[in-house]
Amino acid sequence: MSNKTLAIIKPDAVGNGYAGEIIDKIIKAGFKIKAMKMVRLTRASAEGFYAIHKERPFFGELVEYMTSGPCIPIALEKENAVEDYRKLIGATDPAKAEEGTIRKLYAKDIQFNAVHGSDSDENAEKEISHFFSRDELLNNYSE
Ligand code: IDP
Ligand code: MG
């Protein structure tokens, strides 16, 4: 089992001033920050990151949204990271997210949903590499 996941504080949450509170919740839930940066995604970078969704009807809107302002990708470490972080953020649609979850607290709707979380160990590896070089991660993960 991998112990890594990729979080992104998305442009709506950064723009609304929620980044600090969200990072605080992530740390208090037991995740360790291994790498973090603030970046404005280019169209090519957003399209590449979400390539898995390119046939979905919302793909164009998703790329617009993710390039609309700066976002904060964060490489996280914790035992059972992928599953535990998905639990912390709640369902994709905040209307269906459990009370107390990050999306319930900070998301507007199914599109502007405040945060990203990897959905599998394999995708976590790929997504962390999308934003962070080997050098940026070196010595930051245990083992
Ligand atoms: P996830 O972020 O919970 O893993 P995915 O299904 O992987 O959800 O979708 C990726 C992102 O695409 C969502 O976080 C959200 O921003 C956006 N999205 C998902 N479904 C819709 C939709 O039906 N309409 C508009 N945007 C959507
Ligand atoms: Mg997803």
Tab-separated table of C-alpha atoms and ligand atoms in Angstrom:
chain	number	residue	atom	x	y	z
A	1	MET	CA	0.000	0.000	0.000
A	2	SER	CA	1.247	3.451	-0.912
A	3	ASN	CA	1.314	6.217	1.656
A	4	LYS	CA	1.103	9.130	-0.756
A	5	THR	CA	-1.605	11.255	-2.282
A	6	LEU	CA	-1.883	14.512	-4.185
A	7	ALA	CA	-4.136	17.264	-2.902
A	8	ILE	CA	-4.860	20.478	-4.798
A	9	ILE	CA	-6.458	23.518	-3.239
A	10	LYS	CA	-8.313	24.629	-6.347
A	11	PRO	CA	-8.592	28.218	-7.663
A	12	ASP	CA	-12.030	28.895	-6.104
A	13	ALA	CA	-10.804	27.994	-2.606
A	14	VAL	CA	-7.565	29.975	-3.022
A	15	GLY	CA	-9.519	32.977	-4.347
A	16	ASN	CA	-12.034	32.789	-1.500
A	17	GLY	CA	-9.256	32.839	1.103
A	18	TYR	CA	-9.782	29.286	2.376
A	19	ALA	CA	-6.277	27.928	1.708
A	20	GLY	CA	-5.021	28.379	5.263
A	21	GLU	CA	-8.040	26.749	6.877
A	22	ILE	CA	-7.930	23.831	4.444
A	23	ILE	CA	-4.201	23.224	5.016
A	24	ASP	CA	-4.841	23.350	8.783
A	25	LYS	CA	-7.543	20.668	8.484
A	26	ILE	CA	-5.248	18.473	6.381
A	27	ILE	CA	-2.440	18.705	8.955
A	28	LYS	CA	-4.790	18.153	11.910
A	29	ALA	CA	-6.110	15.013	10.161
A	30	GLY	CA	-2.612	13.554	10.419
A	31	PHE	CA	-1.182	14.174	6.940
A	32	LYS	CA	2.417	15.317	6.513
A	33	ILE	CA	3.172	17.897	3.812
A	34	LYS	CA	6.008	16.605	1.650
A	35	ALA	CA	5.977	19.306	-1.031
A	36	MET	CA	3.765	22.301	-1.751
A	37	LYS	CA	3.684	25.214	-4.194
A	38	MET	CA	1.315	27.815	-5.593
A	39	VAL	CA	1.000	27.783	-9.386
A	40	ARG	CA	-1.312	29.062	-12.062
A	41	LEU	CA	-1.851	26.134	-14.412
A	42	THR	CA	-1.429	26.608	-18.138
A	43	ARG	CA	-4.136	25.177	-20.342
A	44	ALA	CA	-1.753	22.397	-21.453
A	45	SER	CA	-0.912	21.479	-17.864
A	46	ALA	CA	-4.588	21.369	-16.801
A	47	GLU	CA	-5.553	19.347	-19.884
A	48	GLY	CA	-2.730	16.911	-19.166
A	49	PHE	CA	-3.605	16.571	-15.498
A	50	TYR	CA	-7.271	15.830	-16.283
A	51	ALA	CA	-6.627	13.864	-19.519
A	52	ILE	CA	-8.606	10.958	-18.009
A	53	HIS	CA	-11.738	13.159	-18.255
A	54	LYS	CA	-11.207	14.487	-21.782
A	55	GLU	CA	-14.292	12.766	-23.206
A	56	ARG	CA	-16.566	14.005	-20.398
A	57	PRO	CA	-19.052	16.800	-21.178
A	58	PHE	CA	-17.612	18.987	-18.415
A	59	PHE	CA	-13.981	18.772	-19.603
A	60	GLY	CA	-13.878	22.263	-21.176
A	61	GLU	CA	-15.403	23.894	-18.090
A	62	LEU	CA	-13.059	21.948	-15.839
A	63	VAL	CA	-9.984	23.214	-17.703
A	64	GLU	CA	-11.362	26.806	-17.623
A	65	TYR	CA	-11.934	26.492	-13.883
A	66	MET	CA	-8.537	25.010	-13.089
A	67	THR	CA	-6.719	27.708	-15.097
A	68	SER	CA	-8.835	30.586	-13.718
A	69	GLY	CA	-6.377	31.505	-10.947
A	70	PRO	CA	-3.607	30.109	-8.797
A	71	CYS	CA	-3.977	26.721	-7.156
A	72	ILE	CA	-1.916	24.935	-4.499
A	73	PRO	CA	-0.826	21.362	-5.241
A	74	ILE	CA	0.360	19.525	-2.118
A	75	ALA	CA	2.101	16.141	-1.961
A	76	LEU	CA	0.916	14.405	1.207
A	77	GLU	CA	2.020	11.403	3.205
A	78	LYS	CA	0.047	9.316	5.664
A	79	GLU	CA	-0.739	5.667	6.144
A	80	ASN	CA	-3.675	4.833	3.810
A	81	ALA	CA	-3.320	8.344	2.318
A	82	VAL	CA	-5.548	8.037	-0.758
A	83	GLU	CA	-8.575	6.670	1.057
A	84	ASP	CA	-8.172	8.762	4.209
A	85	TYR	CA	-7.798	12.007	2.241
A	86	ARG	CA	-10.853	11.220	0.069
A	87	LYS	CA	-12.769	10.684	3.314
A	88	LEU	CA	-11.535	14.041	4.661
A	89	ILE	CA	-12.655	15.962	1.542
A	90	GLY	CA	-16.030	14.229	1.031
A	91	ALA	CA	-18.044	13.532	-2.120
A	92	THR	CA	-17.338	15.310	-5.445
A	93	ASP	CA	-20.708	17.082	-5.117
A	94	PRO	CA	-20.707	19.048	-1.832
A	95	ALA	CA	-24.478	18.588	-1.598
A	96	LYS	CA	-23.720	14.866	-1.096
A	97	ALA	CA	-20.647	15.350	1.101
A	98	GLU	CA	-20.761	14.450	4.788
A	99	GLU	CA	-20.916	17.171	7.446
A	100	GLY	CA	-17.495	18.431	8.464
A	101	THR	CA	-15.763	17.398	5.242
A	102	ILE	CA	-13.683	19.987	3.369
A	103	ARG	CA	-16.025	20.034	0.381
A	104	LYS	CA	-19.084	20.361	2.605
A	105	LEU	CA	-17.459	23.351	4.301
A	106	TYR	CA	-15.791	25.138	1.384
A	107	ALA	CA	-17.211	23.943	-1.967
A	108	LYS	CA	-19.940	25.708	-3.922
A	109	ASP	CA	-21.128	22.915	-6.228
A	110	ILE	CA	-20.048	19.792	-8.131
A	111	GLN	CA	-17.717	21.836	-10.344
A	112	PHE	CA	-16.331	24.485	-7.985
A	113	ASN	CA	-15.564	21.956	-5.299
A	114	ALA	CA	-12.548	23.503	-3.565
A	115	VAL	CA	-10.108	20.590	-3.578
A	116	HIS	CA	-8.709	17.670	-5.557
A	117	GLY	CA	-7.674	14.271	-4.219
A	118	SER	CA	-6.062	11.328	-6.026
A	119	ASP	CA	-8.359	8.332	-6.468
A	120	SER	CA	-5.772	5.493	-6.417
A	121	ASP	CA	-2.159	4.827	-5.460
A	122	GLU	CA	-1.221	4.606	-9.147
A	123	ASN	CA	-2.801	7.968	-9.955
A	124	ALA	CA	-1.285	9.529	-6.828
A	125	GLU	CA	2.201	8.707	-8.145
A	126	LYS	CA	1.408	10.157	-11.563
A	127	GLU	CA	-0.267	13.267	-10.159
A	128	ILE	CA	2.561	14.007	-7.707
A	129	SER	CA	5.014	13.753	-10.639
A	130	HIS	CA	2.842	16.156	-12.644
A	131	PHE	CA	3.669	18.949	-10.187
A	132	PHE	CA	6.870	18.006	-8.380
A	133	SER	CA	10.275	16.992	-9.702
A	134	ARG	CA	12.271	14.181	-8.188
A	135	ASP	CA	14.571	16.766	-6.606
A	136	GLU	CA	11.660	18.577	-4.987
A	137	LEU	CA	10.515	15.307	-3.408
A	138	LEU	CA	13.900	13.792	-2.625
A	139	ASN	CA	14.358	13.162	1.091
A	140	ASN	CA	10.869	14.442	1.820
A	141	TYR	CA	9.140	11.054	1.787
A	142	SER	CA	10.135	8.448	4.320
A	143	GLU	CA	11.589	5.304	2.677
B	1	IDP	P1	-13.193	13.993	-7.917
B	1	IDP	O1	-12.492	15.341	-7.976
B	1	IDP	O2	-14.066	13.851	-6.700
B	1	IDP	O3	-12.242	12.841	-8.081
B	1	IDP	P2	-13.975	13.537	-10.686
B	1	IDP	O4	-15.164	12.748	-11.121
B	1	IDP	O5	-12.616	12.942	-10.862
B	1	IDP	O6	-14.216	13.961	-9.153
B	1	IDP	O7	-14.056	14.929	-11.468
B	1	IDP	C1	-12.940	15.806	-11.529
B	1	IDP	C2	-13.425	17.218	-11.304
B	1	IDP	O8	-14.261	17.609	-12.392
B	1	IDP	C3	-14.317	17.421	-10.072
B	1	IDP	O9	-13.579	17.551	-8.881
B	1	IDP	C4	-15.077	18.693	-10.432
B	1	IDP	O10	-14.289	19.878	-10.256
B	1	IDP	C5	-15.299	18.474	-11.928
B	1	IDP	N1	-16.600	17.810	-12.186
B	1	IDP	C6	-16.946	16.528	-11.889
B	1	IDP	N2	-18.211	16.252	-12.279
B	1	IDP	C7	-18.680	17.401	-12.839
B	1	IDP	C8	-19.932	17.751	-13.424
B	1	IDP	O11	-20.881	16.949	-13.523
B	1	IDP	N3	-20.042	19.041	-13.887
B	1	IDP	C9	-19.032	19.957	-13.804
B	1	IDP	N4	-17.830	19.651	-13.264
B	1	IDP	C10	-17.658	18.392	-12.773
B	2	MG	MG	-11.067	12.292	-9.673
